XYZ file of C-alpha atoms in Angstrom:
751
model
C 95.266 -134.099 94.926
C 98.691 -133.286 93.455
C 99.347 -131.125 96.553
C 98.560 -134.019 98.897
C 100.786 -136.393 96.909
C 103.657 -133.934 97.257
C 103.016 -133.768 100.959
C 102.968 -137.566 101.308
C 106.229 -138.009 99.409
C 108.638 -137.213 102.270
C 106.711 -139.262 104.830
C 108.375 -142.466 103.670
C 111.788 -140.984 104.406
C 111.036 -140.362 108.101
C 110.523 -143.058 110.674
C 108.820 -141.076 113.424
C 105.805 -138.744 113.615
C 104.516 -136.582 116.426
C 101.284 -138.485 115.983
C 103.026 -141.154 118.035
C 103.616 -138.671 120.871
C 100.827 -137.870 123.264
C 101.495 -134.161 122.804
C 98.058 -132.688 123.341
C 97.355 -130.313 126.189
C 94.325 -130.398 128.435
C 91.987 -128.557 126.074
C 93.136 -130.402 122.979
C 92.578 -133.657 124.877
C 89.159 -132.517 126.087
C 88.015 -131.491 122.595
C 89.822 -134.275 120.740
C 91.902 -132.119 118.344
C 94.592 -129.465 118.064
C 93.483 -127.738 114.894
C 90.381 -126.011 116.350
C 90.775 -126.304 120.107
C 93.489 -123.642 120.224
C 91.800 -120.797 118.319
C 92.445 -118.142 121.009
C 95.631 -119.289 122.755
C 99.415 -119.342 122.199
C 99.145 -123.141 121.728
C 97.893 -122.339 118.221
C 101.572 -121.941 117.308
C 101.810 -125.729 117.731
C 98.397 -126.935 116.600
C 97.110 -124.408 114.057
C 99.244 -121.259 113.472
C 96.487 -119.619 111.401
C 94.274 -119.384 114.495
C 96.727 -116.872 116.010
C 95.220 -114.270 113.676
C 92.001 -114.386 115.737
C 93.803 -113.116 118.835
C 93.618 -109.443 119.766
C 95.501 -109.615 123.060
C 98.882 -110.667 124.354
C 98.852 -113.976 126.208
C 100.992 -116.506 128.017
C 100.193 -120.240 128.300
C 101.599 -123.182 130.228
C 100.592 -126.813 129.606
C 101.488 -129.685 131.891
C 100.893 -133.321 130.961
C 102.727 -134.721 133.974
C 103.046 -133.781 137.639
C 105.601 -131.056 138.443
C 106.624 -130.599 134.841
C 105.566 -128.821 131.685
C 105.173 -129.894 128.094
C 104.496 -126.453 126.563
C 105.375 -122.835 127.348
C 104.266 -120.151 124.936
C 103.561 -116.434 124.505
C 101.764 -114.572 121.734
C 100.799 -111.051 120.738
C 98.835 -109.243 118.054
C 100.548 -106.452 116.076
C 98.045 -104.150 114.325
C 98.517 -103.946 110.593
C 101.043 -106.797 110.637
C 99.522 -109.875 112.180
C 99.959 -112.159 115.168
C 103.142 -113.873 116.297
C 103.940 -116.484 118.933
C 106.958 -118.215 120.381
C 106.914 -121.458 122.324
C 109.089 -124.244 123.651
C 107.751 -127.765 124.100
C 108.824 -131.300 124.786
C 107.357 -134.638 123.599
C 108.046 -138.330 124.110
C 107.806 -140.700 121.140
C 106.463 -143.745 122.952
C 107.179 -146.466 120.351
C 110.720 -145.262 119.623
C 111.535 -144.272 123.191
C 112.849 -140.881 121.991
C 112.401 -137.405 123.481
C 111.800 -134.462 121.172
C 112.535 -130.888 122.257
C 111.104 -128.140 120.109
C 111.225 -124.356 119.815
C 108.577 -122.799 117.582
C 108.174 -119.369 116.016
C 104.792 -118.806 114.353
C 103.116 -116.008 112.404
C 99.550 -115.553 111.122
C 97.313 -112.911 109.615
C 93.986 -112.474 107.845
C 93.996 -113.085 104.100
C 90.344 -112.202 103.541
C 87.371 -111.671 105.813
C 86.807 -115.432 105.931
C 90.303 -116.876 105.559
C 93.234 -116.895 107.974
C 96.657 -118.267 107.067
C 99.596 -119.121 109.270
C 103.043 -120.716 109.274
C 105.379 -121.979 111.936
C 109.092 -122.746 112.016
C 110.127 -125.567 114.350
C 113.659 -126.123 115.578
C 113.768 -129.709 116.836
C 116.285 -131.727 118.796
C 116.331 -135.551 119.132
C 119.198 -136.977 121.126
C 121.109 -133.708 120.610
C 120.658 -133.964 116.854
C 119.100 -130.716 115.656
C 117.030 -130.136 112.543
C 114.232 -127.837 111.397
C 110.726 -128.393 110.079
C 107.849 -126.076 109.292
C 104.070 -126.143 109.397
C 101.365 -124.483 107.326
C 97.739 -123.969 108.261
C 94.524 -122.287 107.217
C 91.333 -121.475 109.070
C 87.992 -120.689 107.426
C 85.235 -118.712 109.185
C 81.966 -117.279 107.822
C 83.163 -113.782 108.852
C 86.263 -112.810 110.802
C 84.949 -109.244 111.206
C 81.680 -110.558 112.597
C 83.649 -112.680 115.007
C 85.517 -109.590 116.235
C 82.296 -107.569 116.426
C 80.678 -110.251 118.546
C 83.686 -110.348 120.853
C 83.499 -106.570 121.312
C 79.725 -106.597 121.727
C 79.992 -109.237 124.406
C 82.222 -107.083 126.583
C 82.319 -109.763 129.318
C 83.553 -112.479 126.909
C 86.091 -114.532 128.890
C 89.737 -114.732 127.940
C 90.655 -117.682 125.659
C 87.070 -118.982 125.358
C 86.381 -122.610 124.494
C 83.643 -121.697 122.052
C 84.073 -118.959 119.425
C 81.026 -116.802 118.576
C 80.768 -118.275 115.018
C 78.593 -121.307 114.438
C 80.920 -122.826 111.843
C 84.670 -123.085 111.325
C 86.959 -125.329 109.268
C 90.701 -125.736 109.729
C 93.571 -127.613 108.172
C 97.161 -127.960 109.388
C 100.110 -129.619 107.679
C 102.795 -130.212 110.300
C 106.528 -130.896 110.160
C 107.214 -130.355 106.489
C 110.936 -131.045 105.980
C 113.886 -128.819 105.152
C 116.280 -131.819 104.869
C 116.389 -135.615 104.929
C 116.758 -135.605 108.715
C 113.198 -134.945 109.732
C 110.032 -136.095 111.420
C 107.263 -137.666 109.444
C 104.735 -135.030 108.388
C 101.052 -135.229 109.234
C 97.870 -133.505 108.188
C 94.950 -132.654 110.479
C 91.519 -131.536 109.294
C 88.979 -130.098 111.737
C 85.379 -128.884 111.678
C 83.626 -126.857 114.365
C 79.836 -126.563 114.546
C 77.775 -124.799 117.189
C 74.040 -125.405 117.533
C 73.236 -121.686 117.876
C 75.309 -118.592 117.181
C 77.042 -117.426 120.356
C 74.964 -119.861 122.427
C 74.544 -123.544 123.204
C 76.937 -126.526 122.971
C 79.342 -127.158 120.122
C 80.731 -130.221 118.364
C 84.265 -130.499 116.945
C 85.374 -133.306 114.646
C 88.907 -133.888 113.336
C 90.836 -136.372 111.250
C 94.630 -136.676 111.460
C 96.870 -138.835 109.263
C 100.581 -139.210 108.554
C 100.134 -141.376 105.444
C 100.526 -144.653 107.338
C 97.705 -144.427 109.795
C 94.823 -142.103 110.563
C 92.560 -141.321 113.481
C 89.114 -139.792 113.775
C 88.444 -137.615 116.818
C 85.187 -136.214 118.125
C 84.816 -133.542 120.859
C 81.909 -131.896 122.665
C 81.848 -128.615 124.622
C 78.857 -127.723 126.783
C 78.726 -124.297 128.534
C 77.617 -124.826 132.118
C 77.757 -121.169 133.193
C 79.422 -117.924 132.209
C 82.757 -119.114 133.602
C 82.563 -122.923 133.299
C 82.483 -125.190 130.253
C 82.448 -129.004 130.321
C 84.424 -130.831 127.603
C 84.629 -134.477 126.520
C 86.197 -136.334 123.586
C 86.668 -139.781 122.075
C 89.160 -141.091 119.493
C 88.138 -143.691 116.913
C 85.016 -144.233 119.023
C 87.095 -146.162 121.569
C 86.307 -145.371 125.197
C 89.838 -146.233 126.276
C 91.049 -143.334 124.161
C 88.787 -140.650 125.545
C 89.083 -137.606 127.800
C 86.844 -135.361 129.844
C 87.192 -132.340 132.083
C 86.243 -128.713 132.733
C 87.428 -125.306 131.578
C 87.350 -122.400 134.032
C 87.812 -118.950 132.513
C 87.568 -115.315 133.654
C 88.115 -112.031 131.819
C 91.919 -112.361 132.051
C 92.697 -115.982 133.019
C 91.874 -119.533 131.907
C 92.416 -122.909 133.572
C 91.692 -126.260 131.876
C 91.717 -129.520 133.842
C 91.142 -132.694 131.755
C 91.627 -136.385 132.505
C 93.094 -138.553 129.711
C 91.827 -142.119 129.928
C 94.449 -143.375 127.473
C 97.448 -142.143 129.500
C 95.597 -142.145 132.815
C 96.971 -138.673 133.584
C 95.455 -135.385 134.670
C 96.366 -132.600 132.261
C 96.372 -128.909 133.086
C 96.433 -125.844 130.847
C 96.849 -122.357 132.293
C 96.748 -119.155 130.265
C 96.744 -115.486 131.241
C 96.072 -112.311 129.277
C 99.013 -109.896 129.265
C 98.549 -106.147 129.012
C 95.416 -104.373 127.841
C 92.157 -105.853 126.610
C 91.141 -105.463 122.918
C 88.758 -102.643 123.816
C 91.491 -100.825 125.742
C 93.984 -101.273 122.913
C 91.390 -99.984 120.446
C 90.875 -96.874 122.608
C 94.629 -96.282 122.874
C 95.070 -96.353 119.086
C 91.991 -94.153 118.603
C 93.319 -91.424 120.885
C 96.737 -91.694 119.281
C 94.981 -91.102 115.957
C 93.166 -88.088 117.409
C 96.464 -86.640 118.668
C 98.121 -87.119 115.270
C 95.120 -85.611 113.501
C 95.362 -82.500 115.691
C 98.984 -82.162 114.604
C 97.991 -82.469 110.952
C 99.607 -85.910 110.469
C 96.540 -87.292 108.715
C 98.171 -90.276 106.990
C 99.760 -91.496 110.217
C 96.441 -90.901 112.006
C 94.663 -93.028 109.388
C 97.117 -95.821 110.134
C 96.257 -95.616 113.847
C 92.549 -95.656 112.967
C 93.105 -98.877 111.031
C 94.872 -100.367 114.046
C 91.987 -99.324 116.301
C 89.380 -100.851 113.980
C 91.343 -104.108 113.873
C 90.480 -104.409 117.585
C 86.983 -102.889 117.493
C 85.475 -102.740 113.975
C 82.179 -101.194 115.113
C 83.248 -98.232 117.262
C 81.182 -95.321 115.846
C 83.632 -92.608 116.937
C 86.539 -94.344 115.203
C 84.486 -94.925 112.053
C 83.520 -91.242 112.033
C 87.173 -90.296 112.528
C 88.149 -92.509 109.580
C 85.609 -90.752 107.367
C 86.880 -87.322 108.471
C 90.498 -88.320 107.891
C 89.638 -89.630 104.430
C 88.292 -86.209 103.563
C 91.366 -84.476 104.962
C 93.752 -86.798 103.129
C 91.817 -86.295 99.885
C 91.915 -82.527 100.449
C 95.667 -82.723 101.105
C 96.168 -84.726 97.925
C 94.329 -82.017 95.969
C 96.472 -79.377 97.697
C 99.675 -81.205 96.758
C 98.472 -81.664 93.191
C 97.768 -77.920 93.022
C 101.269 -77.165 94.301
C 102.765 -79.496 91.686
C 100.801 -77.693 88.955
C 102.079 -74.349 90.283
C 105.651 -75.646 90.399
C 105.418 -76.962 86.822
C 104.045 -73.614 85.657
C 106.893 -71.761 87.389
C 109.471 -74.081 85.828
C 107.950 -73.505 82.395
C 108.368 -69.742 82.929
C 111.931 -70.166 84.134
C 111.207 -69.123 87.733
C 113.157 -71.950 89.302
C 113.672 -70.497 92.772
C 109.938 -70.014 93.282
C 109.341 -73.504 91.889
C 111.835 -74.814 94.435
C 109.979 -73.028 97.243
C 106.687 -74.495 96.036
C 108.130 -78.016 96.051
C 109.432 -77.400 99.566
C 105.851 -76.550 100.530
C 104.885 -80.004 99.246
C 107.530 -81.604 101.464
C 106.287 -79.553 104.365
C 102.900 -81.224 103.894
C 104.291 -84.681 103.019
C 107.967 -85.081 104.031
C 108.240 -88.417 102.205
C 106.837 -87.307 98.841
C 109.158 -88.930 96.274
C 107.829 -86.932 93.328
C 108.681 -83.617 95.011
C 112.190 -84.838 95.817
C 112.658 -85.990 92.215
C 111.488 -82.641 90.804
C 113.862 -80.786 93.145
C 116.783 -82.780 91.764
C 115.691 -82.032 88.183
C 115.740 -78.231 88.662
C 118.720 -78.086 91.071
C 121.200 -76.736 88.486
C 118.809 -74.010 87.310
C 118.045 -73.063 90.925
C 121.773 -72.704 91.644
C 122.180 -70.364 88.685
C 119.240 -68.168 89.741
C 120.446 -68.161 93.347
C 123.747 -66.619 92.183
C 121.858 -63.880 90.287
C 119.563 -63.254 93.254
C 122.572 -63.054 95.606
C 124.189 -60.350 93.435
C 120.971 -58.308 93.439
C 120.596 -58.772 97.191
C 124.156 -57.548 97.824
C 123.460 -54.468 95.690
C 120.283 -53.789 97.648
C 122.235 -54.101 100.910
C 124.919 -51.683 99.728
C 122.188 -49.231 98.691
C 120.745 -49.606 102.220
C 117.552 -51.144 100.882
C 117.662 -53.506 103.817
C 114.106 -54.803 103.549
C 114.579 -55.907 99.926
C 117.957 -57.432 100.785
C 116.466 -59.273 103.731
C 113.678 -60.840 101.643
C 116.168 -61.914 98.961
C 118.653 -63.486 101.390
C 115.849 -65.237 103.293
C 114.616 -66.698 100.001
C 118.107 -67.925 99.123
C 118.525 -69.591 102.523
C 115.203 -71.375 102.147
C 116.401 -73.131 99.000
C 120.149 -73.282 99.736
C 120.835 -73.268 103.469
C 124.603 -73.518 103.037
C 124.969 -70.452 100.747
C 127.869 -68.581 102.352
C 127.077 -65.169 100.845
C 123.471 -65.301 102.016
C 124.456 -66.494 105.480
C 127.056 -63.723 105.840
C 124.714 -60.895 104.826
C 121.772 -62.409 106.695
C 123.872 -62.260 109.874
C 124.738 -58.601 109.199
C 121.093 -57.790 108.527
C 120.136 -59.623 111.684
C 122.486 -57.362 113.666
C 121.067 -54.269 111.948
C 117.459 -55.226 112.692
C 118.399 -56.079 116.272
C 119.711 -52.533 116.682
C 116.641 -51.004 115.044
C 114.407 -53.116 117.231
C 116.351 -52.022 120.300
C 115.820 -48.353 119.374
C 112.098 -48.889 119.026
C 112.071 -50.826 122.294
C 113.816 -47.983 124.130
C 111.354 -45.492 122.664
C 108.559 -47.667 123.971
C 110.176 -47.740 127.406
C 110.155 -43.939 127.380
C 106.436 -43.889 126.625
C 105.949 -46.566 129.281
C 107.626 -44.412 131.944
C 105.418 -41.487 130.879
C 102.394 -43.797 131.301
C 101.547 -43.255 127.648
C 100.783 -46.937 127.249
C 99.111 -46.685 123.852
C 102.242 -45.273 122.245
C 104.361 -47.742 124.238
C 102.355 -50.655 122.824
C 102.727 -49.298 119.285
C 106.512 -48.977 119.738
C 106.908 -52.473 121.211
C 104.817 -54.001 118.423
C 106.897 -52.186 115.816
C 110.087 -53.440 117.505
C 108.780 -57.015 117.271
C 107.829 -56.567 113.618
C 111.410 -55.552 112.918
C 112.955 -58.316 115.051
C 110.458 -60.896 116.401
C 113.027 -62.411 118.808
C 113.316 -59.250 120.937
C 112.443 -60.840 124.295
C 112.429 -57.554 126.224
C 109.956 -56.032 123.779
C 107.721 -59.092 124.189
C 107.862 -58.772 127.965
C 107.110 -55.046 128.070
C 104.427 -55.332 125.405
C 102.518 -57.631 127.741
C 103.111 -55.309 130.692
C 101.999 -52.293 128.676
C 98.776 -54.022 127.665
C 98.023 -54.893 131.286
C 98.926 -51.372 132.420
C 96.732 -49.820 129.706
C 93.797 -51.924 130.834
C 94.328 -50.882 134.460
C 94.842 -47.263 133.388
C 91.542 -47.258 131.540
C 89.757 -48.695 134.565
C 91.317 -46.162 136.949
C 90.656 -43.326 134.512
C 86.991 -44.258 134.241
C 86.711 -44.489 138.043
C 88.306 -41.080 138.661
C 86.264 -39.493 135.892
C 83.098 -40.824 137.509
C 84.211 -39.358 140.857
C 84.999 -36.032 139.209
C 81.534 -35.865 137.602
C 79.934 -36.653 140.957
C 81.937 -33.978 142.807
C 81.125 -31.450 140.080
C 77.386 -32.130 140.419
C 77.718 -31.630 144.201
C 79.662 -28.384 143.618
C 82.675 -29.883 145.432
C 85.101 -28.184 143.062
C 88.223 -28.911 145.083
C 87.666 -32.681 145.015
C 86.530 -32.568 141.394
C 89.767 -30.822 140.483
C 91.740 -33.435 142.417
C 89.953 -36.281 140.590
C 90.686 -34.761 137.185
C 94.316 -34.348 138.240
C 94.416 -38.055 139.135
C 92.988 -38.866 135.693
C 95.877 -36.943 134.121
C 98.333 -38.884 136.258
C 97.035 -42.114 134.699
C 96.375 -40.726 131.233
C 98.241 -37.459 130.525
C 96.507 -37.128 127.143
C 92.921 -37.426 128.403
C 91.143 -34.542 126.652
C 88.193 -34.381 129.050
C 90.435 -34.125 132.112
C 92.606 -31.484 130.421
C 89.544 -29.403 129.528
C 87.945 -29.652 132.977
C 91.146 -28.803 134.851
C 91.429 -25.667 132.726
C 87.849 -24.725 133.640
C 88.257 -25.472 137.349
C 91.756 -24.055 137.827
C 90.684 -20.358 138.381
C 88.135 -21.371 141.006
C 90.584 -23.707 142.688
C 93.179 -20.921 142.698
C 90.759 -18.745 144.600
C 90.226 -21.548 147.094
C 94.008 -21.898 147.425
C 94.379 -18.152 148.019
C 91.905 -18.395 150.905
C 93.896 -21.278 152.336
C 97.122 -19.266 152.095
C 95.501 -16.389 153.971
C 94.360 -18.771 156.717
C 97.848 -20.257 156.903
C 99.462 -16.832 157.270
C 97.033 -15.948 160.039
C 97.883 -19.153 161.921
C 101.571 -18.441 161.432
C 101.220 -14.941 162.846
C 99.410 -16.417 165.877
C 102.324 -18.882 166.251
C 99.939 -21.792 165.684
C 102.657 -23.563 163.794
C 101.073 -26.991 163.696
C 97.891 -25.625 162.149
C 99.850 -23.435 159.746
C 101.976 -26.401 158.663
C 98.872 -28.481 157.820
C 97.366 -25.644 155.780
C 100.489 -24.930 153.746
C 101.052 -28.627 153.079
C 97.543 -28.788 151.637
C 98.298 -25.716 149.509
C 101.462 -27.288 148.142
C 99.615 -30.494 147.288
C 96.985 -28.531 145.377
C 99.475 -26.260 143.635
C 103.090 -27.457 143.738
C 104.160 -24.212 142.060
C 103.063 -22.021 144.983
C 106.396 -20.740 146.257
C 104.886 -18.927 149.245
C 103.631 -22.245 150.619
C 107.139 -23.668 150.509
C 108.576 -20.492 151.987
C 106.154 -20.518 154.942
C 106.785 -24.215 155.554
C 110.509 -23.422 155.760
C 109.824 -20.540 158.167
C 107.625 -22.745 160.316
C 110.328 -25.395 160.501
C 112.951 -22.754 161.384
C 110.801 -21.130 164.096
C 109.844 -24.505 165.543
C 113.510 -25.526 165.639
C 114.354 -22.248 167.390
C 111.633 -22.834 169.991
C 112.674 -26.439 170.404
C 116.314 -25.487 170.904
C 115.362 -22.848 173.505
C 113.112 -25.274 175.371
C 115.834 -27.947 175.292
C 118.380 -25.505 176.740
C 116.020 -24.583 179.573
C 115.187 -28.220 180.207
C 118.871 -29.204 180.323
C 119.579 -26.314 182.680
C 116.786 -27.393 185.054
C 117.943 -30.992 184.787
C 121.491 -30.055 185.813
C 120.083 -28.065 188.735
C 118.026 -31.174 189.674
C 114.843 -29.186 189.325
C 113.087 -32.261 188.061
C 109.601 -30.807 187.810
C 110.654 -27.807 185.710
C 112.898 -30.022 183.565
C 109.961 -32.364 183.104
C 107.721 -29.481 182.004
C 110.277 -28.054 179.564
C 110.872 -31.428 177.939
C 107.103 -31.666 177.631
C 107.066 -28.361 175.713
C 109.768 -29.723 173.411
C 107.589 -32.754 172.656
C 104.588 -30.541 171.980
C 106.647 -28.761 169.309
C 108.516 -31.835 168.059
C 106.697 -35.080 168.922
C 109.443 -37.150 167.331
C 112.258 -35.802 169.496
C 113.418 -39.014 171.181
C 116.061 -37.229 173.291
C 113.428 -35.000 174.911
C 111.131 -37.976 175.459
C 113.860 -40.020 177.121
C 115.064 -37.161 179.331
C 111.505 -36.305 180.298
C 110.899 -39.850 181.466
C 114.150 -39.764 183.440
C 113.146 -36.478 185.095
C 109.782 -37.937 185.918
C 111.395 -40.978 187.484
C 113.592 -38.725 189.584
C 110.541 -36.856 190.854
C 109.425 -39.962 192.744
C 106.351 -42.135 192.497
C 103.991 -39.873 194.402
C 105.171 -36.859 192.538
C 104.637 -38.728 189.254
C 101.105 -39.607 190.203
C 100.458 -36.056 191.328
C 101.871 -34.758 188.080
C 99.618 -37.052 186.040
C 96.644 -36.020 188.121
C 97.610 -32.362 187.691
C 97.771 -32.798 183.936
C 94.348 -34.392 184.001
C 92.950 -31.620 186.190
C 94.459 -29.024 183.872
C 92.737 -30.633 180.898
C 95.949 -31.851 179.247
C 94.399 -35.234 178.616
C 96.968 -36.209 175.958
C 99.887 -35.862 178.319
C 97.922 -37.288 181.238
C 97.062 -40.367 179.156
C 100.723 -40.888 178.261
C 101.740 -40.559 181.903
C 99.136 -42.960 183.207
C 100.098 -45.520 180.554
C 103.786 -45.129 181.371
C 103.111 -45.531 185.108
C 101.048 -48.627 184.429
C 103.742 -50.101 182.170
C 106.381 -49.572 184.899
C 104.121 -51.019 187.580
C 103.802 -47.739 189.485
C 100.692 -47.137 191.598
C 97.441 -49.034 191.841
C 96.740 -50.798 188.534
C 92.973 -50.549 188.850
C 93.280 -46.842 189.557
C 95.546 -46.501 186.511
C 92.987 -48.291 184.309
C 90.222 -46.047 185.645
C 92.214 -42.877 184.959
C 93.180 -44.082 181.468
C 89.507 -44.753 180.727
C 88.617 -41.230 181.894
C 91.308 -39.744 179.643
C 90.013 -41.715 176.664
C 86.499 -40.564 177.419
C 87.620 -36.934 177.376
C 89.643 -37.473 174.199
C 86.945 -39.441 172.361
C 85.816 -36.380 170.393
C 89.380 -35.709 169.293
C 89.837 -39.366 168.293
C 86.684 -39.189 166.209
C 87.913 -35.941 164.665
C 91.141 -37.608 163.537
C 89.220 -40.667 162.348
C 86.742 -38.545 160.371
C 89.554 -36.489 158.847
C 91.246 -39.732 157.796
C 88.037 -40.925 156.157
C 87.796 -37.686 154.194
C 91.385 -38.007 152.979
C 90.787 -41.690 152.161
C 87.670 -40.865 150.135
C 89.716 -38.263 148.254
C 92.432 -40.908 147.754
C 95.045 -39.028 149.816
C 96.057 -42.243 151.446
C 99.244 -41.012 153.133
C 97.409 -38.084 154.763
C 94.628 -40.470 155.814
C 97.170 -42.778 157.471
C 98.687 -39.814 159.327
C 95.275 -38.867 160.752
C 94.479 -42.447 161.771
C 97.894 -42.779 163.406
C 96.987 -39.800 165.565
C 93.725 -41.481 166.529
C 95.499 -44.772 167.239
C 98.138 -42.983 169.314
C 95.343 -42.001 171.668
C 93.287 -45.187 171.364
C 95.344 -48.057 169.857
C 92.254 -50.293 169.896
C 90.092 -48.120 167.671
C 88.783 -50.862 165.321
C 87.643 -48.649 162.434
C 90.903 -46.698 162.333
C 92.871 -49.951 162.267
C 90.673 -51.359 159.497
C 90.883 -48.315 157.201
C 94.593 -47.833 157.857
C 95.186 -51.358 156.559
C 93.063 -50.660 153.457
C 94.958 -47.433 152.754
C 98.312 -49.191 153.082
C 97.158 -51.872 150.626
C 96.109 -49.229 148.087
C 99.413 -47.425 148.424
C 101.194 -50.716 147.785
C 99.073 -51.378 144.670
C 99.772 -47.878 143.333
C 103.512 -48.265 143.923
C 103.475 -51.447 141.818
C 101.785 -49.627 138.972
C 104.531 -46.987 139.069
């Protein structure tokens, strides 16, 4: 009662009250009051600021009480952990006084308890350019605010800014326009009661009484839900039909439109509101995932704050509730950890070990950067820490001068943890850093040596040691990764070649077994099994090599230089130390060059004498000895052209008749390319040559397969090139040549 008397006291000083202005919007007119009709809209800033605390979205509202004009514009938002705020501008006409009032309002509200909401609003008013301020206070009582939120979340399709709240009962009170000065509006008080016949269902009745101390009015409103998106409203004031209103509210999930007819003013009033941004459920999810992200980073206290924000939108989300329980345990565990660190620090201080105590307190700040107790304790021991740092610096310098670099490094690192600006520690730490960089570089270079030798295990050990000495050695990091990959590939290749070697040994193919073991040693020079087996097989392979050398010498004596060259190349591949193989290869090259030079001289002589046929034949002999001699090939073609078309055809036919199918095939293809002779006849003759050379093509192809199986990919490619020179369309030779080239490329990358 004393409170109401205090409120009534200033009323006598003010001549005008907003009760005299028809300031209600469409919904307030339709429900007959402002105190409860605006529970979910920005208009609550004007009618009942406390109701803003029910909002969990951002919204914008426009109210028009006259055509092509507005009487209220407002926006509101909910801030988790703080409350709800709204700003609005409005305009009213005081009918009896003939004055216009312009008003800007800033309102704030939040929950006090689970059943009580409180709010306040500051109004900046202007009457005939005379400005003054007033304020309003309000309270809203509900059986359970949390239950109201739960019901809103449960009913996921609940429209935006609903007419009827889920609760059956609500009571509100608003005291408006309390003065700051003598220049003011007359204050008024509005009481309102909301009652719904069934919880979250059925019609609802709202009753309100408003008084400014001079007069009072009783208002009664009814809201009847017609469908999910339509609600009919009607009201009467002082039970006088001439002061009534009726209309309809249309609402969706994000928008609301009220259209109400006021009988008293004979005007059609319109309210429009729209939800801005995310829905409550979406905002709850956003805060929940923010909490999860913070929890993953170990920021448990901040994550708990985000959990609280999420639950303010959705109090019943099981995942968020579970997260809150988990975070509570983590925070409690962290508190115990910090308490343990404080006990350790106190014990260290008691024993005079101030530097270690300082480090322990820094560990506390690492866990909780804002811990005031840790900061206070650090200040208390600062002088003692400085004294011990000086002693530790002297010992560290002595250790450095005695080349006990590891001890010096630990000491200087400790000093820099507690005193970052210590010049002595920074100077020697830089020198030690240079020293360890150099040591790391030495270890890195040693690892590179092992890497080049394909001793990847030792390379990995060296690179790891280099990184232990200096973790920032980027080259060591890079090659450590490469060495690990190479070791894995080496082990796979070693296992494959060992399996091949075992298979060849079981088949008594000693030559290939020896080759496979040699390949193992190429990948893993320290493989004990390969070393042992090569020692066992070497005498038998030497005998095989001796037989090959004898065959090569025989071919050389018979002037079968091409055959002899192939044999001695094989010998050198098997035993690179065989000097006789190299010597015979040199002799073969010298003799072939001598024969080539003699044949070239004869060919040039015949060419000058215009004896085209003999020149053609001699150039052919040159190409038999040296297939890559482009000069002989070019001059031979010129001589052939000079012989005339018929002679060329006769020559090709003669070669075919003589069984020189290689040369005949080349000639027929050349004639066809130059358009000489009958093309069908050329194709027929080419086909006949290929038919006669098919066995030779298959021989080269088979030889290539054997080399490929033995992993002599270059030799295999040479054999397939010979086959493709005869028959460029040999599909299998083309296919395996491509495979061999790919394997050579892969091996070159490993090297």
